[in-house]
Structures are given as structure tokens and as C-alpha cells.
CSV table of C-alpha atoms in Angstrom, one decimal:
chain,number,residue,atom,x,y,z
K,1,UNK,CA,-105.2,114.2,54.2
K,2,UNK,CA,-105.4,111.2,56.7
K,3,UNK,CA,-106.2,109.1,53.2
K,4,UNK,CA,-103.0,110.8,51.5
K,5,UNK,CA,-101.3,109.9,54.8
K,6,UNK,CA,-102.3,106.5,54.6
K,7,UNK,CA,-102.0,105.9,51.0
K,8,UNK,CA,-98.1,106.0,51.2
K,9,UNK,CA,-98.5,103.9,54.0
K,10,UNK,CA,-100.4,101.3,52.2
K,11,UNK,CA,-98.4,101.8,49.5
K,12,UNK,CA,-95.3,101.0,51.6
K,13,UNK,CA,-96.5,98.1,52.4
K,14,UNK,CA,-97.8,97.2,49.2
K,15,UNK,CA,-94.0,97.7,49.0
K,16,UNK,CA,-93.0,95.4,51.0
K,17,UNK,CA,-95.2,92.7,50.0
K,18,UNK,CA,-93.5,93.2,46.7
K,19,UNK,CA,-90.2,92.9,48.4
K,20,UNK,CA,-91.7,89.8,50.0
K,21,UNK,CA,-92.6,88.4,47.1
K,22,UNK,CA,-89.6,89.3,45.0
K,23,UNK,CA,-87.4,87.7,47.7
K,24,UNK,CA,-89.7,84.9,47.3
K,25,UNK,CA,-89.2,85.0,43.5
K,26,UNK,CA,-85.3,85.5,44.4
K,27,UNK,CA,-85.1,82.9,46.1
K,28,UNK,CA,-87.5,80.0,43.8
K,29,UNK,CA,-85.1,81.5,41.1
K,30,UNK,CA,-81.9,80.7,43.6
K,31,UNK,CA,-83.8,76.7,43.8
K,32,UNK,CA,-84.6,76.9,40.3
K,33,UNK,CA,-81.0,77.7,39.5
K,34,UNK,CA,-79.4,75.3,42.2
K,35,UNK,CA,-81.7,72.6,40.7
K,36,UNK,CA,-80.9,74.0,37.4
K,37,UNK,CA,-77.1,73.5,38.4
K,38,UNK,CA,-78.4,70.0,40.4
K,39,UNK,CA,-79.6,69.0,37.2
K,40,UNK,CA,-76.1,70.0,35.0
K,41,UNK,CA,-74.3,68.2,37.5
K,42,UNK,CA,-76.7,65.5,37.4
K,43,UNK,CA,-76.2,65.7,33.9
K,44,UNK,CA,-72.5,66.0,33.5
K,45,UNK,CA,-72.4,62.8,36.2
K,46,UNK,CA,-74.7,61.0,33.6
K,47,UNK,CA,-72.4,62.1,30.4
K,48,UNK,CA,-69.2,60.7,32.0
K,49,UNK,CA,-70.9,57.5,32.9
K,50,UNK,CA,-72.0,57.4,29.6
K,51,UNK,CA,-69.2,58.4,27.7
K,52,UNK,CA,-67.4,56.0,30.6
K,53,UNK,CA,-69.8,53.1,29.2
K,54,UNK,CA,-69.0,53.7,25.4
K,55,UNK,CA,-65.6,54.3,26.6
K,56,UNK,CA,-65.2,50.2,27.8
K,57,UNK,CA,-67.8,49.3,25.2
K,58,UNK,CA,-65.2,50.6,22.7
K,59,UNK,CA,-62.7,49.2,24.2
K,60,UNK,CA,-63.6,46.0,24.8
K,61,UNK,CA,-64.8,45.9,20.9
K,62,UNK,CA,-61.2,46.6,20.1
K,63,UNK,CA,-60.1,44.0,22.6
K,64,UNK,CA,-62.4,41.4,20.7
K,65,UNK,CA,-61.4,42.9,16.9
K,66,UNK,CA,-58.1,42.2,18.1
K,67,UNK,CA,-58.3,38.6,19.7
K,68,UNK,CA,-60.1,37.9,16.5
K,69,UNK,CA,-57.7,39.3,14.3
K,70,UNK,CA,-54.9,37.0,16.3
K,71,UNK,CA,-56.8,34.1,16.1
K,72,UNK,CA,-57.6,34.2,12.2
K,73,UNK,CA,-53.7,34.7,12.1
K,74,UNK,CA,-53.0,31.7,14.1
K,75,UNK,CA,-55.4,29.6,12.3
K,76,UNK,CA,-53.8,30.9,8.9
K,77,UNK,CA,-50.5,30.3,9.9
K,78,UNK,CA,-51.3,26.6,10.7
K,79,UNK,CA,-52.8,26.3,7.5
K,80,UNK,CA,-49.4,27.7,6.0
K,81,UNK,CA,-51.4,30.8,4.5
K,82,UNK,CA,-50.4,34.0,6.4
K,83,UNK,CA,-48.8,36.5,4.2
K,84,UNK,CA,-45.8,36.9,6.7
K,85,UNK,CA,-45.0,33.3,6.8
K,86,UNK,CA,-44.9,32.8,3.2
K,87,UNK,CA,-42.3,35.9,3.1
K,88,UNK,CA,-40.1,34.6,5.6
K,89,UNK,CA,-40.6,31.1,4.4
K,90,UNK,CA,-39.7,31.8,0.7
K,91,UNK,CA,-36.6,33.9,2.4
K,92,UNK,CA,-35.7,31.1,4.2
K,93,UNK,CA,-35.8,28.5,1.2
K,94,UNK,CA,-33.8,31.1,-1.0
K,95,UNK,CA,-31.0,31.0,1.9
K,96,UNK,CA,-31.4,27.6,1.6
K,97,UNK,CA,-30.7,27.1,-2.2
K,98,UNK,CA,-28.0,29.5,-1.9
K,99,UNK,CA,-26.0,27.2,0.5
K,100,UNK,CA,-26.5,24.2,-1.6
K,101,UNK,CA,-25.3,26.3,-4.4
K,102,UNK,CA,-21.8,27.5,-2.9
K,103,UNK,CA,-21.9,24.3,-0.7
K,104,UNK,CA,-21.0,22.7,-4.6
K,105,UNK,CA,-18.5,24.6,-5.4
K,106,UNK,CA,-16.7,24.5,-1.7
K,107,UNK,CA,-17.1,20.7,-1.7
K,108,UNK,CA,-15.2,20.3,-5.1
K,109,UNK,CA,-12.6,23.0,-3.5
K,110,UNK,CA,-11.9,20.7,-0.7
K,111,UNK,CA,-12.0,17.5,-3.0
K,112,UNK,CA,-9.5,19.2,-5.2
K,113,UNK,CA,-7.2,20.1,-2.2
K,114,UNK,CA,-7.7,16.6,-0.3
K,115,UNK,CA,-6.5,14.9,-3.9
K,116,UNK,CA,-3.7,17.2,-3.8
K,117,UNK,CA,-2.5,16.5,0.0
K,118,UNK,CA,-2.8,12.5,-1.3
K,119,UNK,CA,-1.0,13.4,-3.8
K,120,UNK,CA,1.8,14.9,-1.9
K,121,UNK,CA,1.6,12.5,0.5
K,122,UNK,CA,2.0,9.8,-1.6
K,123,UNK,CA,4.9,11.2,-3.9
K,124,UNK,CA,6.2,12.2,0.0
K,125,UNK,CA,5.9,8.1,1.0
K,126,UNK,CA,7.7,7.2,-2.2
K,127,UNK,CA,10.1,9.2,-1.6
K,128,UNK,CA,11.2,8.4,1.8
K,129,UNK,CA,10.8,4.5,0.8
K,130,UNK,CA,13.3,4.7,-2.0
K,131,UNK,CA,15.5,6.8,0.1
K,132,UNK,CA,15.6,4.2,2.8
K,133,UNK,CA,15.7,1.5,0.2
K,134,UNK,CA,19.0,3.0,-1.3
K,135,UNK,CA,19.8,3.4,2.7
K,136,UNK,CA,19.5,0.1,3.2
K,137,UNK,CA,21.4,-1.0,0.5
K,138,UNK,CA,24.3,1.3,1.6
K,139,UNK,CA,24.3,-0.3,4.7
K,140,UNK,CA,24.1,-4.2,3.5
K,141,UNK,CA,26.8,-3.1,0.8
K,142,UNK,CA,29.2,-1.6,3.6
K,143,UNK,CA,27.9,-4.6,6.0
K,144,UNK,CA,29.2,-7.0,3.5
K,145,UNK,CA,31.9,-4.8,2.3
K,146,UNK,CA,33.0,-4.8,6.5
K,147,UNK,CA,32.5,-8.5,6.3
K,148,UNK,CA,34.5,-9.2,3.4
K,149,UNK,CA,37.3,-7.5,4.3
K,150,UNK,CA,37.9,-9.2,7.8
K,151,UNK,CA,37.9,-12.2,5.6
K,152,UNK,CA,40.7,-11.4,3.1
K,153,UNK,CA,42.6,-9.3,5.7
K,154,UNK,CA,42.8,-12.5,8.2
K,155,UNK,CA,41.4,-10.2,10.9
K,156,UNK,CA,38.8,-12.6,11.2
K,157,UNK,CA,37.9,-13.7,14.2
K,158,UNK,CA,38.3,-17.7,14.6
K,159,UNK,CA,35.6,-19.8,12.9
């Protein structure tokens, strides 16, 4: 009996051993799953640095596509071979022509109207001189006509 007695005694502390040793389990499981979780963090940290390193290697590749996309545009430009100069350029010299082409027609306008001005002008001038010729000839005719008749009438002052 003292063996029964002492076998769920030993057993209890068999037990408890367990318990020690589960606890101990429990808690290398609890370290294991901290450094499991030190070690996703970790991770995670090393993912955004990473994905923060392709991130500006990206972007500085697009920086440097783009500055040499700008440059090959410059240097076509200067050679007169970019695509969008040669539009606006050929726009430009159609604008061009187009002037010249109504600037012909407006410049024989204005020819046609200064001709007719001088013409006016002049039939105006020749106008006004033979009226002031006949003028003057109306007033030398009455002049001499005023002079002739203090002659004959003897209202003449003395000579």
C-alpha cells in the first residue's frame, strides 16, 4: 500500500516535471515564436528596404531614360530633325506662303485705289485751276472794264 501511496506521489511529480518541462517547451515555443515574429519583422524591415532600393533604382532609371530622351531631342532639334519641329515648321512656312499670297492681291488693291485717289486728285487740281483761271479772268476783265470806264466817263482821277 505504502508503494500505491507513493506511486501517485511519484507520479505527481512525474507530473510536475512534465509541467516543468511543458512550461519549458511553452515558453522555447513563446522564443521560438517571438524570434519567429523577430525574424518576420526583420524580414518585413529588409523587404521595404529592398523594395525602398528598387524603388529609387527605378526611379532614378526613369530619371536617366528621361534626361536621355531630352537630350536626343535637343540634339535633334539642333540638327533640324525632330518630328515636332518639322510640323510646326512646315505650319509656319504654309502661314507664310499664304500671306505672300493674299499680300498680292491686297497690294494691287491698294495700287488700284492710290491710282484712283491720283486720279481724283488730279482731275480735282484741274479743276480748281481752270476755275481760278476763268476767276482771274473775271476779275482782270472787270479790272479793266472799272478802268476803262473812269476813262471814258471823265471820272478819272488827274494824270
Amino acid at each position: 500500500m505504502a508503494s500505491t501511496l507513493l506511486s501517485p506521489m511519484v507520479d505527481y511529480y512525474n507530473d510536475e516535471e512534465e509541467l516543468d518541462s511543458v512550461d519549458e517547451d511553452d515558453d522555447r515555443s513563446f522564443r521560438g515564436r517571438d524570434s519567429e515574429e523577430d525574424t518576420e519583422d526583420a524580414s518585413e524591415t529588409d523587404l521595404a528596404k529592398h523594395d525602398e532600393d528598387d524603388y529609387v533604382e527605378i526611379k532614378e532609371q526613369m530619371y536617366q531614360d528621361k534626361l536621355a530622351s531630352l537630350k536626343r531631342q535637343l540634339t535633334q532639334l539642333q540638327e533640324g530633325t525632330l518630328q515636332e519641329y518639322q510640323k510646326r515648321m512646315k505650319k509656319l512656312d504654309q502661314q507664310y506662303k499664304e500671306r505672300l499670297r493674299n499680300a498680292v492681291p491686297f497690294s494691287l488693291s491698294q495700287t488700284e485705289q492710290v491710282e484712283r485717289n491720283y486720279i481724283k486728285e488730279k482731275k480735282a487740281a484741274v479743276k480748281e485751276f481752270d476755275d481760278k483761271k476763268v476767276e482771274l479772268k473775271e476779275n482782270l476783265i472787270t479790272t479793266i472794264l472799272i478802268g476803262l470806264g473812269f476813262f471814258f466817263c471823265g471820272h478819272c482821277p488827274a494824270l
